[in-house]
mmCIF file of C-alpha atoms in Angstrom:
data_model
loop_
_atom_site.group_PDB
_atom_site.id
_atom_site.type_symbol
_atom_site.label_atom_id
_atom_site.label_comp_id
_atom_site.label_asym_id
_atom_site.label_seq_id
_atom_site.Cartn_x
_atom_site.Cartn_y
_atom_site.Cartn_z
ATOM 1 C CA GLN A 1 12.359 59.753 -152.373
ATOM 2 C CA VAL A 2 11.814 61.630 -149.130
ATOM 3 C CA GLN A 3 10.979 59.480 -146.142
ATOM 4 C CA LEU A 4 10.216 60.321 -142.516
ATOM 5 C CA GLN A 5 10.681 58.025 -139.537
ATOM 6 C CA ALA A 6 9.331 59.093 -136.158
ATOM 7 C CA SER A 7 10.501 57.636 -132.882
ATOM 8 C CA GLY A 8 9.830 58.129 -129.201
ATOM 9 C CA PRO A 9 8.340 56.553 -126.094
ATOM 10 C CA GLY A 10 4.844 55.128 -126.317
ATOM 11 C CA VAL A 11 3.894 56.024 -122.746
ATOM 12 C CA VAL A 12 4.470 59.285 -120.891
ATOM 13 C CA LYS A 13 3.443 60.050 -117.325
ATOM 14 C CA PRO A 14 1.128 62.983 -116.609
ATOM 15 C CA SER A 15 2.950 66.291 -116.036
ATOM 16 C CA GLU A 16 6.104 64.979 -117.726
ATOM 17 C CA THR A 17 7.551 65.903 -121.138
ATOM 18 C CA LEU A 18 6.802 64.055 -124.352
ATOM 19 C CA SER A 19 9.822 63.918 -126.653
ATOM 20 C CA LEU A 20 9.651 62.690 -130.231
ATOM 21 C CA THR A 21 12.228 62.682 -133.018
ATOM 22 C CA CYS A 22 11.680 62.506 -136.750
ATOM 23 C CA THR A 23 14.543 61.327 -138.951
ATOM 24 C CA VAL A 24 14.511 62.606 -142.510
ATOM 25 C CA SER A 25 16.011 60.687 -145.419
ATOM 26 C CA GLY A 26 16.210 61.493 -149.105
ATOM 27 C CA ILE A 27 16.673 65.235 -148.685
ATOM 28 C CA SER A 28 18.626 67.676 -146.540
ATOM 29 C CA ILE A 29 16.512 68.920 -143.658
ATOM 30 C CA SER A 30 17.744 72.418 -144.443
ATOM 31 C CA ARG A 31 15.770 72.503 -147.669
ATOM 32 C CA LYS A 32 12.166 72.272 -146.461
ATOM 33 C CA TYR A 33 9.738 73.008 -143.629
ATOM 34 C CA TRP A 34 8.931 70.157 -141.228
ATOM 35 C CA SER A 35 5.727 69.702 -139.227
ATOM 36 C CA TRP A 36 4.270 67.747 -136.346
ATOM 37 C CA ILE A 37 0.606 66.749 -136.535
ATOM 38 C CA ARG A 38 -1.447 64.689 -134.120
ATOM 39 C CA GLN A 39 -4.776 62.874 -133.957
ATOM 40 C CA PRO A 40 -6.402 62.194 -130.575
ATOM 41 C CA PRO A 41 -8.611 59.094 -130.350
ATOM 42 C CA ALA A 42 -11.852 59.480 -132.295
ATOM 43 C CA LYS A 43 -10.941 63.050 -133.266
ATOM 44 C CA GLY A 44 -9.562 64.836 -136.290
ATOM 45 C CA LEU A 45 -6.121 66.047 -137.262
ATOM 46 C CA GLU A 46 -4.431 68.870 -135.355
ATOM 47 C CA TRP A 47 -1.312 70.704 -136.514
ATOM 48 C CA ILE A 48 1.124 71.132 -133.641
ATOM 49 C CA GLY A 49 3.772 73.244 -135.308
ATOM 50 C CA ASN A 50 6.638 73.322 -137.749
ATOM 51 C CA ILE A 51 10.258 74.311 -138.102
ATOM 52 C CA ASN A 52 11.544 76.000 -141.209
ATOM 53 C CA ASN A 53 14.690 75.503 -143.173
ATOM 54 C CA GLY A 54 16.369 78.231 -141.141
ATOM 55 C CA GLY A 55 15.578 76.584 -137.821
ATOM 56 C CA SER A 56 12.748 78.889 -136.738
ATOM 57 C CA ALA A 57 9.646 77.286 -135.254
ATOM 58 C CA ASN A 58 5.990 78.222 -135.680
ATOM 59 C CA VAL A 59 3.663 76.641 -133.125
ATOM 60 C CA ASN A 60 -0.093 76.283 -132.897
ATOM 61 C CA PRO A 61 -1.235 79.039 -130.500
ATOM 62 C CA SER A 62 -3.270 76.493 -128.543
ATOM 63 C CA LEU A 63 -0.055 74.641 -127.629
ATOM 64 C CA LYS A 64 2.509 77.396 -127.822
ATOM 65 C CA SER A 65 3.305 77.581 -124.113
ATOM 66 C CA ARG A 66 4.164 73.856 -123.957
ATOM 67 C CA VAL A 67 5.839 73.085 -127.279
ATOM 68 C CA THR A 68 9.424 73.287 -128.484
ATOM 69 C CA ILE A 69 10.433 72.186 -131.967
ATOM 70 C CA LEU A 70 14.115 71.910 -132.826
ATOM 71 C CA MET A 71 16.216 70.904 -135.804
ATOM 72 C CA ASP A 72 19.481 68.934 -135.818
ATOM 73 C CA THR A 73 21.077 69.367 -139.210
ATOM 74 C CA SER A 74 24.021 67.094 -138.369
ATOM 75 C CA ARG A 75 21.641 64.174 -137.901
ATOM 76 C CA ASN A 76 19.026 65.337 -140.410
ATOM 77 C CA GLN A 77 16.414 65.187 -137.682
ATOM 78 C CA PHE A 78 13.829 67.435 -136.092
ATOM 79 C CA SER A 79 12.215 66.983 -132.728
ATOM 80 C CA LEU A 80 9.140 67.779 -130.672
ATOM 81 C CA ASN A 81 9.034 68.432 -126.937
ATOM 82 C CA LEU A 82 5.586 68.764 -125.356
ATOM 83 C CA ARG A 83 5.735 69.713 -121.680
ATOM 84 C CA SER A 84 3.298 69.094 -118.837
ATOM 85 C CA VAL A 85 1.310 66.458 -120.680
ATOM 86 C CA THR A 86 -2.174 65.372 -119.660
ATOM 87 C CA ALA A 87 -4.533 62.676 -120.867
ATOM 88 C CA ALA A 88 -5.707 65.107 -123.542
ATOM 89 C CA ASP A 89 -2.294 64.737 -125.194
ATOM 90 C CA THR A 90 -2.868 61.035 -125.824
ATOM 91 C CA ALA A 91 -2.833 60.734 -129.607
ATOM 92 C CA LEU A 92 -1.236 59.422 -132.758
ATOM 93 C CA TYR A 93 1.668 61.736 -133.555
ATOM 94 C CA TYR A 94 2.911 62.228 -137.113
ATOM 95 C CA CYS A 95 5.807 64.086 -138.623
ATOM 96 C CA ALA A 96 5.038 65.474 -142.065
ATOM 97 C CA ALA A 97 6.293 67.794 -144.787
ATOM 98 C CA SER A 98 5.499 69.287 -148.138
ATOM 99 C CA THR A 99 8.009 68.621 -150.882
ATOM 100 C CA LEU A 100 5.750 69.938 -153.621
ATOM 101 C CA SER A 101 6.766 73.015 -155.556
ATOM 102 C CA GLY A 102 4.909 76.192 -154.720
ATOM 103 C CA THR A 103 3.254 75.076 -151.496
ATOM 104 C CA LEU A 104 4.460 74.787 -147.926
ATOM 105 C CA ASP A 105 1.357 73.325 -146.334
ATOM 106 C CA ALA A 106 0.167 70.509 -148.605
ATOM 107 C CA PHE A 107 1.663 67.621 -146.670
ATOM 108 C CA ASN A 108 2.575 64.985 -149.241
ATOM 109 C CA VAL A 109 5.126 63.172 -147.089
ATOM 110 C CA TRP A 110 4.206 61.612 -143.742
ATOM 111 C CA GLY A 111 5.994 59.409 -141.282
ATOM 112 C CA GLN A 112 4.229 56.454 -139.725
ATOM 113 C CA ALA A 113 2.181 57.219 -136.643
ATOM 114 C CA THR A 114 3.784 57.134 -133.210
ATOM 115 C CA VAL A 115 1.229 56.126 -130.612
ATOM 116 C CA VAL A 116 1.602 58.178 -127.445
ATOM 117 C CA THR A 117 -0.404 57.402 -124.325
ATOM 118 C CA VAL A 118 -0.318 59.635 -121.270
ATOM 119 C CA SER A 119 -0.754 57.403 -118.271
ATOM 120 C CA SER A 120 0.704 56.901 -114.830
ATOM 121 C CA SER B 1 -9.410 81.166 -136.045
ATOM 122 C CA TYR B 2 -10.653 79.913 -139.396
ATOM 123 C CA VAL B 3 -13.224 77.118 -139.209
ATOM 124 C CA LEU B 4 -13.706 74.376 -141.800
ATOM 125 C CA THR B 5 -16.967 72.428 -141.701
ATOM 126 C CA GLN B 6 -17.356 68.937 -143.147
ATOM 127 C CA PRO B 7 -20.277 66.502 -142.916
ATOM 128 C CA PRO B 8 -19.351 63.738 -140.444
ATOM 129 C CA SER B 9 -20.312 60.926 -142.762
ATOM 130 C CA LEU B 10 -21.283 60.014 -146.293
ATOM 131 C CA SER B 11 -22.414 56.687 -147.713
ATOM 132 C CA VAL B 12 -22.267 55.754 -151.366
ATOM 133 C CA ALA B 13 -22.687 52.609 -153.419
ATOM 134 C CA PRO B 14 -19.781 51.213 -155.443
ATOM 135 C CA GLY B 15 -19.603 52.720 -158.903
ATOM 136 C CA GLN B 16 -21.424 55.877 -157.878
ATOM 137 C CA ALA B 17 -19.932 59.314 -157.340
ATOM 138 C CA ALA B 18 -19.192 60.800 -153.901
ATOM 139 C CA SER B 19 -18.990 64.531 -153.219
ATOM 140 C CA ILE B 20 -17.407 65.536 -149.926
ATOM 141 C CA THR B 21 -17.864 69.192 -149.026
ATOM 142 C CA CYS B 22 -15.767 71.538 -146.934
ATOM 143 C CA GLY B 23 -17.337 74.825 -145.905
ATOM 144 C CA GLY B 24 -15.529 77.957 -144.829
ATOM 145 C CA ASP B 25 -15.888 81.726 -145.008
ATOM 146 C CA ASN B 26 -14.776 82.732 -148.518
ATOM 147 C CA ILE B 27 -12.877 79.468 -148.808
ATOM 148 C CA GLY B 28 -12.799 80.082 -152.560
ATOM 149 C CA ARG B 29 -10.040 82.617 -151.881
ATOM 150 C CA LYS B 30 -7.845 80.003 -150.241
ATOM 151 C CA SER B 31 -5.931 76.973 -151.476
ATOM 152 C CA VAL B 32 -7.580 73.788 -150.257
ATOM 153 C CA HIS B 33 -5.882 70.463 -149.767
ATOM 154 C CA TRP B 34 -7.540 67.074 -149.239
ATOM 155 C CA TYR B 35 -6.288 63.981 -147.421
ATOM 156 C CA GLN B 36 -7.444 60.382 -147.393
ATOM 157 C CA HIS B 37 -6.876 58.657 -144.048
ATOM 158 C CA LYS B 38 -7.334 54.919 -143.574
ATOM 159 C CA PRO B 39 -7.061 53.167 -140.175
ATOM 160 C CA GLY B 40 -3.536 52.194 -139.282
ATOM 161 C CA GLN B 41 -2.001 54.266 -142.062
ATOM 162 C CA ALA B 42 -0.655 57.776 -142.394
ATOM 163 C CA PRO B 43 -2.864 60.294 -144.205
ATOM 164 C CA VAL B 44 -2.348 60.569 -147.950
ATOM 165 C CA LEU B 45 -2.569 63.848 -149.836
ATOM 166 C CA VAL B 46 -5.020 63.277 -152.698
ATOM 167 C CA VAL B 47 -5.682 66.826 -153.923
ATOM 168 C CA TYR B 48 -3.752 70.051 -153.322
ATOM 169 C CA ASP B 49 -4.196 73.661 -154.307
ATOM 170 C CA ASP B 50 -7.917 73.074 -154.917
ATOM 171 C CA ASN B 51 -7.637 70.710 -157.885
ATOM 172 C CA ALA B 52 -4.102 69.401 -158.406
ATOM 173 C CA ARG B 53 -3.329 65.731 -157.898
ATOM 174 C CA PRO B 54 -0.014 64.402 -156.595
ATOM 175 C CA SER B 55 1.583 61.733 -158.712
ATOM 176 C CA GLY B 56 -0.035 58.350 -158.242
ATOM 177 C CA ILE B 57 -3.488 59.663 -157.352
ATOM 178 C CA PRO B 58 -6.100 58.448 -159.849
ATOM 179 C CA GLU B 59 -8.031 60.876 -162.003
ATOM 180 C CA ARG B 60 -11.240 59.606 -160.406
ATOM 181 C CA LEU B 61 -10.446 61.987 -157.539
ATOM 182 C CA SER B 62 -10.844 65.679 -158.261
ATOM 183 C CA GLY B 63 -11.322 68.922 -156.390
ATOM 184 C CA SER B 64 -13.096 72.211 -156.854
ATOM 185 C CA ASN B 65 -13.366 75.371 -154.795
ATOM 186 C CA SER B 66 -15.642 78.379 -155.092
ATOM 187 C CA GLY B 67 -17.446 80.791 -152.821
ATOM 188 C CA ASN B 68 -17.887 79.261 -149.394
ATOM 189 C CA THR B 69 -17.512 75.597 -150.366
ATOM 190 C CA ALA B 70 -14.723 73.338 -151.542
ATOM 191 C CA THR B 71 -15.578 69.875 -152.829
ATOM 192 C CA LEU B 72 -13.701 66.624 -153.250
ATOM 193 C CA THR B 73 -15.362 64.416 -155.842
ATOM 194 C CA ILE B 74 -14.628 60.731 -156.170
ATOM 195 C CA ASN B 75 -16.029 59.206 -159.345
ATOM 196 C CA ARG B 76 -16.750 55.491 -159.754
ATOM 197 C CA VAL B 77 -16.272 54.875 -156.041
ATOM 198 C CA GLU B 78 -14.493 51.659 -155.097
ATOM 199 C CA VAL B 79 -14.447 49.709 -151.841
ATOM 200 C CA GLY B 80 -10.823 50.804 -151.441
ATOM 201 C CA ASP B 81 -11.930 54.438 -151.243
ATOM 202 C CA GLU B 82 -13.519 53.829 -147.863
ATOM 203 C CA ALA B 83 -11.682 56.168 -145.480
ATOM 204 C CA ASP B 84 -11.823 59.425 -143.567
ATOM 205 C CA TYR B 85 -11.297 62.493 -145.742
ATOM 206 C CA TYR B 86 -9.997 65.807 -144.385
ATOM 207 C CA CYS B 87 -9.837 69.214 -146.006
ATOM 208 C CA GLN B 88 -7.152 71.684 -144.982
ATOM 209 C CA VAL B 89 -6.263 75.324 -145.617
ATOM 210 C CA TRP B 90 -3.699 77.796 -144.315
ATOM 211 C CA ASP B 91 -5.223 80.202 -141.802
ATOM 212 C CA THR B 92 -3.436 83.443 -142.596
ATOM 213 C CA THR B 93 -4.775 85.241 -139.511
ATOM 214 C CA ILE B 94 -2.820 83.041 -137.123
ATOM 215 C CA ASP B 95 -0.315 81.636 -139.592
ATOM 216 C CA LYS B 96 -1.104 77.944 -139.248
ATOM 217 C CA PRO B 97 -2.759 75.105 -141.170
ATOM 218 C CA VAL B 98 -6.309 74.235 -140.199
ATOM 219 C CA PHE B 99 -8.062 70.923 -140.812
ATOM 220 C CA GLY B 100 -11.725 70.230 -141.195
ATOM 221 C CA GLY B 101 -13.336 67.765 -138.815
ATOM 222 C CA GLY B 102 -13.227 64.969 -141.378
ATOM 223 C CA THR B 103 -15.832 63.011 -143.328
ATOM 224 C CA ARG B 104 -16.077 59.244 -143.053
ATOM 225 C CA LEU B 105 -16.852 57.784 -146.444
ATOM 226 C CA THR B 106 -18.592 54.429 -146.297
ATOM 227 C CA VAL B 107 -18.906 52.342 -149.439
ATOM 228 C CA LEU B 108 -22.044 50.285 -149.131
#
């Protein structure tokens, strides 16, 4: 059974970098694509980006200039760095993946939410 | 980018059927996925590829997709179905998943 566990600081200061890590268990990270998704307060879901099984990242154009997504195969983890954060980046952050056959974007596995607040 | 439109809210009595719509330009040509999201929990995929159910999802939940509208139908609604529901497709023009704004289902 594939499980995801996200970790990272709950509070980040404005203009600094948000860094989150998602640890994958139950499957080698090299076998699937891995996504970050967020939900600002009282808003809907927003896909941030993903990293594929070859280590290449695909980022939402609205965030592309500020986002880096990396993979660490030795630790079976992938990470998110979001630079120059503002209050608008305050959100629940999820790591997620599709392990279903034939689809890359039906996210059937989710980690628990990491609450991130941007505040000085 | 591709826009998905959902009604913000829907209320239904227990035991009745709920139909949650998701509108998009020629959405019938895309694969639509649906998520159930309850407060304090991670979203749960309830329907994928228009009408397939992951294991563990009851048959009461079903999906359809044609023309400009995809629909998630929940038959014999239960109090436990109360949640936000999101549709999602892959936007091929900018190579990313797109979510609808979500529909809050209230069970009266």
